[in-house]
PDB file of C-alpha atoms in Angstrom:
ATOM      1  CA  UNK V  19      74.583  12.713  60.192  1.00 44.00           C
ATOM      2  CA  UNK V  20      71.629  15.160  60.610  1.00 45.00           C
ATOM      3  CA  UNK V  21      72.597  16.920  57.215  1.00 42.00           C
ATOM      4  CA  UNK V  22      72.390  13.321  55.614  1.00 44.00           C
ATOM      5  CA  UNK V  23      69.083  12.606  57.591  1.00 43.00           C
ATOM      6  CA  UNK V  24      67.956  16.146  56.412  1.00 42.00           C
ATOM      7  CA  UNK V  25      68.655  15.466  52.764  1.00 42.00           C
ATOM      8  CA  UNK V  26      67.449  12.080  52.795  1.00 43.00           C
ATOM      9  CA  UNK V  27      63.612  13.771  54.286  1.00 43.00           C
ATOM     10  CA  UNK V  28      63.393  16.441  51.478  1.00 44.00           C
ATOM     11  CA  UNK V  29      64.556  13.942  48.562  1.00 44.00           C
ATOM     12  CA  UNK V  30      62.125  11.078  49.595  1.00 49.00           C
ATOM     13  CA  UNK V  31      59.066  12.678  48.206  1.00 71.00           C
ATOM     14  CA  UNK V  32      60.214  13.407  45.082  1.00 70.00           C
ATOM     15  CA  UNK V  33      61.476   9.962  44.583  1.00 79.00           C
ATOM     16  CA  UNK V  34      57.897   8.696  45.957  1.00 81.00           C
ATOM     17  CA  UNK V  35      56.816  11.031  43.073  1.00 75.00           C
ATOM     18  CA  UNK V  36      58.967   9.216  40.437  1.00 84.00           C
ATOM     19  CA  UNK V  37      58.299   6.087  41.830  1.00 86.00           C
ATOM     20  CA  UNK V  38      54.300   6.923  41.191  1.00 86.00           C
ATOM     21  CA  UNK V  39      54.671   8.253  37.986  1.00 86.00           C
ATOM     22  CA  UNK V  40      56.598   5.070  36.737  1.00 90.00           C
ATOM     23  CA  UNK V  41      54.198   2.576  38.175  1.00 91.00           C
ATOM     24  CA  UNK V  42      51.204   4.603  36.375  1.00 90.00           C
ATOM     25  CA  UNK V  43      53.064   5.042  32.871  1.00 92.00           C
ATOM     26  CA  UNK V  44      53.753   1.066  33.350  1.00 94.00           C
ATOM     27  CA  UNK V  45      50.272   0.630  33.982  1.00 93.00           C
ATOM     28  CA  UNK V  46      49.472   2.446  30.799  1.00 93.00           C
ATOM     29  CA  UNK V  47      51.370   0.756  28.393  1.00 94.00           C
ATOM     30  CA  UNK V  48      50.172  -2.721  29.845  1.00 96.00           C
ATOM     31  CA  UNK V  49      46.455  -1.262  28.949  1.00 95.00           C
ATOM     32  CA  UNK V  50      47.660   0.264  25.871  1.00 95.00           C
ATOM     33  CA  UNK V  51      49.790  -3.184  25.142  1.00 96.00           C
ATOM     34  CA  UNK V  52      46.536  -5.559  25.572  1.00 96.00           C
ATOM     35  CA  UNK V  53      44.294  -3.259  23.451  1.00 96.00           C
ATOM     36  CA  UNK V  54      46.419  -3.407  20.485  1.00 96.00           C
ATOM     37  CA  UNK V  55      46.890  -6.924  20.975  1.00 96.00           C
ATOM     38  CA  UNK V  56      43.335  -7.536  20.970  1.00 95.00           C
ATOM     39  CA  UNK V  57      42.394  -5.368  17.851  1.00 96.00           C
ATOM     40  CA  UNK V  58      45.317  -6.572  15.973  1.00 95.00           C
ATOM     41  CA  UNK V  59      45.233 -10.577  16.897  1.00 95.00           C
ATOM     42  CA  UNK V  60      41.827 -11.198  17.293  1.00 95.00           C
ATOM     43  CA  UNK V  61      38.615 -11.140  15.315  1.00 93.00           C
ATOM     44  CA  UNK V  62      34.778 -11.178  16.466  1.00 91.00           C
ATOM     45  CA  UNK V  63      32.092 -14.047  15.764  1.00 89.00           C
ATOM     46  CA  UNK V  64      28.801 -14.222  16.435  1.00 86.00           C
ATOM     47  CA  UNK V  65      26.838 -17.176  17.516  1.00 87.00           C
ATOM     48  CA  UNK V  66      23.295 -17.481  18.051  1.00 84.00           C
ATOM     49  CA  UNK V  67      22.201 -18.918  21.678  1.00 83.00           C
ATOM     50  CA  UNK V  68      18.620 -19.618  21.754  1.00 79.00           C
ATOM     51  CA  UNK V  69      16.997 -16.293  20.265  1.00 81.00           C
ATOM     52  CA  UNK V  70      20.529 -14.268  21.687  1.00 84.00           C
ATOM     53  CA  UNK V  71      23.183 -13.283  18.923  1.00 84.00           C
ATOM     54  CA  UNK V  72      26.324 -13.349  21.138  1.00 87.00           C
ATOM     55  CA  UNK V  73      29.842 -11.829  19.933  1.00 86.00           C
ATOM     56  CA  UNK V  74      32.615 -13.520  20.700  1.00 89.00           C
ATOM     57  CA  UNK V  75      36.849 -13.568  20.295  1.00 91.00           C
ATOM     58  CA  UNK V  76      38.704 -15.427  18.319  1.00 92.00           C
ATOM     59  CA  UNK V  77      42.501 -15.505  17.353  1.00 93.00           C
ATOM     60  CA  UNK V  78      42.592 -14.070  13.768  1.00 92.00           C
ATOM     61  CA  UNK V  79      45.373 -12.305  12.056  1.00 89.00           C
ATOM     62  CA  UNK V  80      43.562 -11.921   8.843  1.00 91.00           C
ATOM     63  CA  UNK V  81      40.182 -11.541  10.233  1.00 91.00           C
ATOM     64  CA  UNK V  82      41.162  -9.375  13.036  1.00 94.00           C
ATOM     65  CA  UNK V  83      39.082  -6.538  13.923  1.00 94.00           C
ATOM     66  CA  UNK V  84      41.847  -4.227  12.615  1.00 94.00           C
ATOM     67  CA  UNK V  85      41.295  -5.701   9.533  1.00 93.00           C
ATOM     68  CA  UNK V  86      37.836  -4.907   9.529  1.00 92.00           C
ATOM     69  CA  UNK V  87      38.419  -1.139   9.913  1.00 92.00           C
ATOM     70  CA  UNK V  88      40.306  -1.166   7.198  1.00 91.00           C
ATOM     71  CA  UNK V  89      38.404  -2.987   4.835  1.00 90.00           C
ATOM     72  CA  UNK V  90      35.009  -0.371   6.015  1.00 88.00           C
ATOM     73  CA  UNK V  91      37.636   2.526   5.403  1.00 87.00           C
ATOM     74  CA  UNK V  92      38.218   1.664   1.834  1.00 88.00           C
ATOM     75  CA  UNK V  93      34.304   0.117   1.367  1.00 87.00           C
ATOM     76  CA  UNK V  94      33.145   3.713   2.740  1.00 86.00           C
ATOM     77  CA  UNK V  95      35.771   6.209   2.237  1.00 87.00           C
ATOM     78  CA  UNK V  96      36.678   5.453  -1.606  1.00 88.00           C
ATOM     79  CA  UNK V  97      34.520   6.079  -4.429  1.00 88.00           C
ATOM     80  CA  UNK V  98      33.756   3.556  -6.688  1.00 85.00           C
ATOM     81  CA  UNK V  99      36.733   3.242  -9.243  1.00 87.00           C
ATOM     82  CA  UNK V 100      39.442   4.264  -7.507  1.00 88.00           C
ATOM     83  CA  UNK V 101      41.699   1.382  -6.649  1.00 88.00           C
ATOM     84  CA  UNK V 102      44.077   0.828  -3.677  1.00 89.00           C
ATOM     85  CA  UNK V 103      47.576  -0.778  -4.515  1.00 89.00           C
ATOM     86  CA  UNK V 104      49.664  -2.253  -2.268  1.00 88.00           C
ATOM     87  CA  UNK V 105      53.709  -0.784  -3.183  1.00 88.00           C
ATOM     88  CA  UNK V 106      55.582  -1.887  -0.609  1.00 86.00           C
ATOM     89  CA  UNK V 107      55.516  -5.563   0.878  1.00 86.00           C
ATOM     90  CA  UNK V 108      54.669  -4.804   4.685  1.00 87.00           C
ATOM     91  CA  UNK V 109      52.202  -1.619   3.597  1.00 87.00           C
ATOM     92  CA  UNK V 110      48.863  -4.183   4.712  1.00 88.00           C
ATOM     93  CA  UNK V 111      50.438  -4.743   7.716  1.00 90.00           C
ATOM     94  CA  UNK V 112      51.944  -1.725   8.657  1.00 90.00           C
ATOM     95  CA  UNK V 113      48.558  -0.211   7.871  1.00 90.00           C
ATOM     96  CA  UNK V 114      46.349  -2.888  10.145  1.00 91.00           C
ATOM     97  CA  UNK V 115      49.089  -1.833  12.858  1.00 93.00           C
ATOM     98  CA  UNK V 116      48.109   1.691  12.491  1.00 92.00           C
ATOM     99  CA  UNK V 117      44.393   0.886  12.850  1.00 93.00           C
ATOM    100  CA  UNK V 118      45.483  -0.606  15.787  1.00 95.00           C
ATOM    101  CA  UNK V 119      47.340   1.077  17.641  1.00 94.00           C
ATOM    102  CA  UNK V 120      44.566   3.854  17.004  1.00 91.00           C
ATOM    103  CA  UNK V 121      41.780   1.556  18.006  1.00 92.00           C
ATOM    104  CA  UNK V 122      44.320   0.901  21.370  1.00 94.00           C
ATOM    105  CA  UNK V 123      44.774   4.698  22.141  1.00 90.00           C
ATOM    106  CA  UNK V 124      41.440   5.689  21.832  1.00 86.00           C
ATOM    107  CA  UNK V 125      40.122   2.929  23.837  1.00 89.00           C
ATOM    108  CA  UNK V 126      42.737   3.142  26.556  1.00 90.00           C
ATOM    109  CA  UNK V 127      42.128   6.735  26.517  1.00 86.00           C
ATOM    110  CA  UNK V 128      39.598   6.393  29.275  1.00 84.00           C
ATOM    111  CA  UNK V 129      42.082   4.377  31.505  1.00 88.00           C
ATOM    112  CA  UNK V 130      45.094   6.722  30.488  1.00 87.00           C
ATOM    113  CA  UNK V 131      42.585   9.482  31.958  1.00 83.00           C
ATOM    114  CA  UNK V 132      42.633   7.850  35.118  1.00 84.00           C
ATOM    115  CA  UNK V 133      45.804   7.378  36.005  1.00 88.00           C
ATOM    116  CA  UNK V 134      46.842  10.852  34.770  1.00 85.00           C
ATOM    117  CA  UNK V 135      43.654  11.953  36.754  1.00 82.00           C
ATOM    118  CA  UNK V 136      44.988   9.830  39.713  1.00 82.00           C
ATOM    119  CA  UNK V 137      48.924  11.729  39.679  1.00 82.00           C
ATOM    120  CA  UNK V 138      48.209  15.102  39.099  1.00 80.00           C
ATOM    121  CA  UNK V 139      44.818  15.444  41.715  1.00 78.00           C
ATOM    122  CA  UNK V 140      46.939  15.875  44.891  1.00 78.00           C
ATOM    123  CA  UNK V 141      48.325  18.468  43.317  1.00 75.00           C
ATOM    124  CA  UNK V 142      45.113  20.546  42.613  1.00 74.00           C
ATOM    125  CA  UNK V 143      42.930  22.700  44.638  1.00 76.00           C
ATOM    126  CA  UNK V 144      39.303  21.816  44.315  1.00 78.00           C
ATOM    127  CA  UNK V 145      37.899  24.636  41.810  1.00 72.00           C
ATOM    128  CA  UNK V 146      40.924  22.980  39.466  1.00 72.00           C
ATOM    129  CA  UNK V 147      39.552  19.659  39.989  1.00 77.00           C
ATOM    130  CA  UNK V 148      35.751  20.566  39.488  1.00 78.00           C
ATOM    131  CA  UNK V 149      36.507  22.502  36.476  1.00 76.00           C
ATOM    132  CA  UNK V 150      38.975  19.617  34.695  1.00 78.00           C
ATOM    133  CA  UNK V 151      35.741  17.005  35.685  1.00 78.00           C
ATOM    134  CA  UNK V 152      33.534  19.440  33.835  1.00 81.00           C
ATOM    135  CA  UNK V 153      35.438  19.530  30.365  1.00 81.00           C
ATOM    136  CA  UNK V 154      36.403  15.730  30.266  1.00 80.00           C
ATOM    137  CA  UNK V 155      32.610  15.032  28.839  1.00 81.00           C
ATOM    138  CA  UNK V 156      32.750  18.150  26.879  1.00 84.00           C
ATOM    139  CA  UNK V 157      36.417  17.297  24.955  1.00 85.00           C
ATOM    140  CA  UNK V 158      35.411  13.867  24.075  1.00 84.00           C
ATOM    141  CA  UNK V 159      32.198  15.214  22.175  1.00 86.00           C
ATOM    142  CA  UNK V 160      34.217  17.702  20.445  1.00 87.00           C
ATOM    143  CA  UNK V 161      37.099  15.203  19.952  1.00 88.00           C
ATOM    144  CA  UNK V 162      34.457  12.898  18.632  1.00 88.00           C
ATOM    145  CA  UNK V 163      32.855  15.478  16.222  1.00 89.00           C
ATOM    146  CA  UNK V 164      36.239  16.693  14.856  1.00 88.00           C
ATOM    147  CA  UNK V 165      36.857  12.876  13.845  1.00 89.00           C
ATOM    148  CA  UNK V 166      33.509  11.906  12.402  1.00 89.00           C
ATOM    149  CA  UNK V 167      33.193  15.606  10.564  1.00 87.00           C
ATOM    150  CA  UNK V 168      36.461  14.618   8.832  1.00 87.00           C
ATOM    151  CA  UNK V 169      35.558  10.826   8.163  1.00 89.00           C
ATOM    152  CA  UNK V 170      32.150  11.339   7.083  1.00 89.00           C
ATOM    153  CA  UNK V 171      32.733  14.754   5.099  1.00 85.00           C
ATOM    154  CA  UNK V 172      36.124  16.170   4.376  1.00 83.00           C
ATOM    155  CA  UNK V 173      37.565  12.225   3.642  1.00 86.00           C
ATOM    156  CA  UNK V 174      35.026  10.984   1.306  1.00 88.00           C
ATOM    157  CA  UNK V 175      35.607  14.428  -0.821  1.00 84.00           C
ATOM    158  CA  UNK V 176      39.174  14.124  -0.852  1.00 83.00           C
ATOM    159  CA  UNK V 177      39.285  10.819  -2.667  1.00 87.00           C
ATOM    160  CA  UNK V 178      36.375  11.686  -5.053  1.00 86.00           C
ATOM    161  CA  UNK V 179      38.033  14.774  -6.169  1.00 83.00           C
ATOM    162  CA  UNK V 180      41.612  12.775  -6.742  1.00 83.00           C
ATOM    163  CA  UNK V 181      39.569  10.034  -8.665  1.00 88.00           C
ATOM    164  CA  UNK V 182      37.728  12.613 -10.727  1.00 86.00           C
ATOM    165  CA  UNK V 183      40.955  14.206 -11.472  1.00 83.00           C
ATOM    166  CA  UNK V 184      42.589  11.077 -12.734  1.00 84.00           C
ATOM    167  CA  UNK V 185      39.839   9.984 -14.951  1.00 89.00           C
ATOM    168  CA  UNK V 186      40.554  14.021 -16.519  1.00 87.00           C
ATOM    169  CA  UNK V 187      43.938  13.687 -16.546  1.00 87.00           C
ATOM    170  CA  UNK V 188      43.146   9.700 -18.115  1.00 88.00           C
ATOM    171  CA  UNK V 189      45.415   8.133 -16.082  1.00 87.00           C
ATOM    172  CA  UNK V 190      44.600   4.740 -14.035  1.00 87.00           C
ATOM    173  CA  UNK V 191      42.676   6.009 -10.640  1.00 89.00           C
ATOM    174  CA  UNK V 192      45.393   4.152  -8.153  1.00 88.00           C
ATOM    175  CA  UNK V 193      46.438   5.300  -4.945  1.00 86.00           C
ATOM    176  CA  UNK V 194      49.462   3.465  -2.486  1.00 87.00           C
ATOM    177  CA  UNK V 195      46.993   1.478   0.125  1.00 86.00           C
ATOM    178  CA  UNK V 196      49.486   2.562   2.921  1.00 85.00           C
ATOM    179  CA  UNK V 197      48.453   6.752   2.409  1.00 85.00           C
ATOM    180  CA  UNK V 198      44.980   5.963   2.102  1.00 87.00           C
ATOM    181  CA  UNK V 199      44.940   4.200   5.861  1.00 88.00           C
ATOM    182  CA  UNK V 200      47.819   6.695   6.939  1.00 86.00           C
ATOM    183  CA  UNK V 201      45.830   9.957   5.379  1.00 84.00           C
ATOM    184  CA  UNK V 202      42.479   8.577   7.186  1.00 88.00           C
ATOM    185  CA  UNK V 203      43.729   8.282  10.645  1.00 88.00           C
ATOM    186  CA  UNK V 204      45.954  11.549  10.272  1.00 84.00           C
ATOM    187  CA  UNK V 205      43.087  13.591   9.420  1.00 85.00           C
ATOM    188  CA  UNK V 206      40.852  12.272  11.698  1.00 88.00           C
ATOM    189  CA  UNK V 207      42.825  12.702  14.360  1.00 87.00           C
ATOM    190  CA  UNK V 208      43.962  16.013  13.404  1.00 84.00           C
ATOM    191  CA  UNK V 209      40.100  17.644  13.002  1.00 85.00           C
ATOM    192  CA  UNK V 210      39.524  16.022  16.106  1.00 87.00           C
ATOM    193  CA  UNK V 211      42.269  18.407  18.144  1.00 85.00           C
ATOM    194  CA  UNK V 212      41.391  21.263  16.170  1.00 84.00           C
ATOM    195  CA  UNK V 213      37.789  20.579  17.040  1.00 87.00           C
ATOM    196  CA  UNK V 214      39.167  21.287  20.942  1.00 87.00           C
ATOM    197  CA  UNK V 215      39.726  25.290  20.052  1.00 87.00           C
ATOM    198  CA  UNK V 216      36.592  26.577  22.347  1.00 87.00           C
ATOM    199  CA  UNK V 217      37.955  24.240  25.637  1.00 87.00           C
ATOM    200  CA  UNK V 218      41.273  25.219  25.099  1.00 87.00           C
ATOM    201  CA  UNK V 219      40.233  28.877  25.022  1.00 88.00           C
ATOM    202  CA  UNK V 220      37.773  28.218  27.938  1.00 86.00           C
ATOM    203  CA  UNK V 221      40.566  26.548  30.249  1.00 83.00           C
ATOM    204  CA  UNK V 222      42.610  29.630  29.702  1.00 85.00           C
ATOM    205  CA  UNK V 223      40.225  31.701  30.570  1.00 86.00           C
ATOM    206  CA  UNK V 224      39.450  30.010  33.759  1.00 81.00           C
ATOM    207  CA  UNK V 225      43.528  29.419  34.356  1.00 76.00           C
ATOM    208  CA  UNK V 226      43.484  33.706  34.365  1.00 79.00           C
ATOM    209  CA  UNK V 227      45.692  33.672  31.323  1.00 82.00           C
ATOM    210  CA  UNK V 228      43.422  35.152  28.820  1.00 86.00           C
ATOM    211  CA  UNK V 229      40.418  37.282  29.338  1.00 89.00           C
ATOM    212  CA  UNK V 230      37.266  37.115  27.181  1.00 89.00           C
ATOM    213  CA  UNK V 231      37.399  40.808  26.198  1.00 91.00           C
ATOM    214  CA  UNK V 232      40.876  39.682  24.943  1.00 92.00           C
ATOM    215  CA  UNK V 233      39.846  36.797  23.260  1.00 91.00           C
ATOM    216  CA  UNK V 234      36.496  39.282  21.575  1.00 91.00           C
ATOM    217  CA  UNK V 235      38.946  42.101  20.231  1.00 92.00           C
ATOM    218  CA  UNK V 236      41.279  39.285  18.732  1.00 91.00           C
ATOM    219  CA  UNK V 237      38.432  37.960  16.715  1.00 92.00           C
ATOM    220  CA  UNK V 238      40.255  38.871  13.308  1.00 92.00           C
ATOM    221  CA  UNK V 239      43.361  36.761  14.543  1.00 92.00           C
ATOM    222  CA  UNK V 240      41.650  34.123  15.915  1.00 89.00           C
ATOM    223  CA  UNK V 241      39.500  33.575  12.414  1.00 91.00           C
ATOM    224  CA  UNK V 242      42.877  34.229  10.472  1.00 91.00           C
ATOM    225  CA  UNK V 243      44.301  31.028  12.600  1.00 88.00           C
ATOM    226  CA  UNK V 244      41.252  29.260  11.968  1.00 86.00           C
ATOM    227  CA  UNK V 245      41.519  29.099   7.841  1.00 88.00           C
ATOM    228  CA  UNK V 246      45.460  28.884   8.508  1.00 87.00           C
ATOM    229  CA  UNK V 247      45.045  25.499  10.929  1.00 83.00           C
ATOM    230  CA  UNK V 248      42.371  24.306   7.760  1.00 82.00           C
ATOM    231  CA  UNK V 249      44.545  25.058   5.299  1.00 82.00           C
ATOM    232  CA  UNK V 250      46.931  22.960   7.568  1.00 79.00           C
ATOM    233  CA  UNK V 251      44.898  19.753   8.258  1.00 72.00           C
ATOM    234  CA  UNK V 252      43.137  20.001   4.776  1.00 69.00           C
ATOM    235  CA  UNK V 253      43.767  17.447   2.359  1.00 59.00           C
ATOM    236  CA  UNK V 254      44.876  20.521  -0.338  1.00 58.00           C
ATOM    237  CA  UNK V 255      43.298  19.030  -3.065  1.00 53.00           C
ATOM    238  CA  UNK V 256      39.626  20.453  -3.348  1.00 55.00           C
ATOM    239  CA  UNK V 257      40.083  23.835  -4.928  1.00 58.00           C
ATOM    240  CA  UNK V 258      39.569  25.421  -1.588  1.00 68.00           C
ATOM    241  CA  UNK V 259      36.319  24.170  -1.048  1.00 69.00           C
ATOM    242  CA  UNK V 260      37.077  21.881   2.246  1.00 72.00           C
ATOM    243  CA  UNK V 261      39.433  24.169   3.430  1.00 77.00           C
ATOM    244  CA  UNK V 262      36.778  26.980   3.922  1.00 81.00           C
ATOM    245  CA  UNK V 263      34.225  24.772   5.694  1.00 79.00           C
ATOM    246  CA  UNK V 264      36.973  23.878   8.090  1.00 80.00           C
ATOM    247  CA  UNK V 265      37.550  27.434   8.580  1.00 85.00           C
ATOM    248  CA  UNK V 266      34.256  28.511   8.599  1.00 88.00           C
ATOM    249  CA  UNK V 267      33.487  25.676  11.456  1.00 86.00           C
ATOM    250  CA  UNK V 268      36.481  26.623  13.406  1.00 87.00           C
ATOM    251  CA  UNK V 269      35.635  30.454  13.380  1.00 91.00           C
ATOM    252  CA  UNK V 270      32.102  29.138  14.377  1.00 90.00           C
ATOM    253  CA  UNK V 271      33.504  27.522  17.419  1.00 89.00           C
ATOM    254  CA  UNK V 272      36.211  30.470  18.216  1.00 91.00           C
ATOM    255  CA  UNK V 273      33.059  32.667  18.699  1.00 92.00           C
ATOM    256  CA  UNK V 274      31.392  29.561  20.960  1.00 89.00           C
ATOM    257  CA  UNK V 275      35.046  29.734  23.041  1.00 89.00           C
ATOM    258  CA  UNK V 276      34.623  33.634  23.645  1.00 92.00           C
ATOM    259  CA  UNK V 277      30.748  32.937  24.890  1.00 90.00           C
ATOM    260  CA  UNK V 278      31.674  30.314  26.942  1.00 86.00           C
ATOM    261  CA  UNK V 279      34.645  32.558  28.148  1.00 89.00           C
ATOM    262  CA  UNK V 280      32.104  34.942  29.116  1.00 89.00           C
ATOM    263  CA  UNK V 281      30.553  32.733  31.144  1.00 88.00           C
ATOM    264  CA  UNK V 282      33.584  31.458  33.194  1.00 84.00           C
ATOM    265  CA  UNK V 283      34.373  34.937  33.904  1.00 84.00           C
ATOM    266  CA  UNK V 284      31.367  35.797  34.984  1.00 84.00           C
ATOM    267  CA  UNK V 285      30.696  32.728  37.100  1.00 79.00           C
ATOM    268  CA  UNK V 286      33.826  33.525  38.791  1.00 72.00           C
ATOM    269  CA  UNK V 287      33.721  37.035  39.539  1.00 71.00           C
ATOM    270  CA  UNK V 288      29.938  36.457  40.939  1.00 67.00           C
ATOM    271  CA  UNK V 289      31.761  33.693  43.295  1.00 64.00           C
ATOM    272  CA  UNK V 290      34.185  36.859  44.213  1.00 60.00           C
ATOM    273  CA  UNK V 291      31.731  38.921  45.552  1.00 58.00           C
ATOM    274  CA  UNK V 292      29.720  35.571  47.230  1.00 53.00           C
ATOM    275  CA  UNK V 293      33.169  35.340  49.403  1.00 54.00           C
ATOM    276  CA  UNK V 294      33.912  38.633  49.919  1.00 56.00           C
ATOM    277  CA  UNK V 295      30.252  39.345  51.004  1.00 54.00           C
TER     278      UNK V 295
END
């Protein structure tokens, strides 16, 4: 009986664990589930009250604000010319789902840091929490810059250099409507991680799992990985041209990780002697 009791008082917590964990990932995929819903379904009206312009829902499949994106992805992104083709029957609507569920991630992403905030803080000790509170402004902004660097820049390029190179090789300037919305988001999302190179190498530093002199006499490796991730998320088609400002902007930011590498250490050795003092 005591063994059972015993067994029962060491298991408990765990399941409470489980038990959390499951009632937070539920609670993300209801916020995840009414954000997609709400991109996908609905569309946005304005009506003028008085002198006020006031947005407002409405259900709209073929309005929705999905369908927007899109329509400002091929308005913006393609050059004028090049036309989008639809090859497969569900390609418009497999492509507004994307869009959504993109839209959906990025603006649960917010909530989703909550309740992973909420699971894992127990957990922590308080220089762990402080730090992780620190770099959640920081890896949006980088995120953020990553995304708009590729949507603004590296995307536009892309398709004028395959339009240019159909008109040379006089062929019709098509491309399947489904890669242009499924190239878009991949690349966006893609420069948008690599964009996260100098937290990553920040957060190991303060972890104690790399130092900065480490991270300084690596430099070579750390620019060779730089071009190699560009020539990964690059679209391949520019003659080389994209894929060296991707590398040349990631080796920028390597060198910001190592400076702000330097700091951390620093900070934390000065707190050292502050305690041992």
């Amino acid at each position: 009986m005591s063994y059972q009791r015993e067994t029962q008082d060491k298991e408990l917590p765990l399941l409470e664990h489980i038990k959390e964990l499951l009632t937070r990932i539920k609670r993300v995929v209801m916020i995840l589930a009414f954000f997609f819903i709400l991109y996908f379904m609905f569309g946005i009206a304005f009506i003028q009250i008085g002198s006020f312009t006031v947005p407002i829902l409405y259900p709209s499949l073929y309005n929705s604000i999905a369908v927007v994106f899109v329509r400002d992805f091929i308005d913006r992104e393609l050059p004028v010319g090049l036309k989008p083709i639809t090859i497969n029957t569900l390609d418009p609507i497999f492509s507004g789902l994307s869009v959504a569920a993109y839209l959906a991630l990025f603006s649960a992403s917010p909530f989703i840091a909550r309740e992973f905030w909420a699971f894992v803080a127990p957990g922590l000790y308080e220089h762990e929490k402080k730090f992780i509170r620190m770099t959640i402004v920081p890896a949006v902004l980088l995120f953020a810059a990553g995304s708009a660097f590729a949507y603004f820049i590296i995307i536009p390029f892309m398709f004028l250099f395959v339009y240019r190179y159909d008109i040379a090789l006089n062929i019709d300037p098509t491309l399947s409507f489904k890669s242009i919305v499924s190239t878009i988001l991949l690349l966006m999302t893609a420069t948008g991680m690599a964009f996260e190179l100098p937290l990553v190498m920040a957060g190991m530093t303060k972890l104690g799992l790399v130092k900065p002199q480490t991270w300084l006499q690596n430099w070579r490796w750390g620019v060779m990985i730089s071009f190699i991730i560009a020539w990964i998320i690059s679209p391949g088609t520019t003659g080389g041209l994209i894929e060296t400002t991707i590398g040349t902007i990631l080796s920028a930011l390597y060198f910001a990780g190592i400076g702000v590498s330097y700091l951390i250490a620093k900070k934390s050795n000065n707190s050292k002697k502050v305690i041992t003092k």
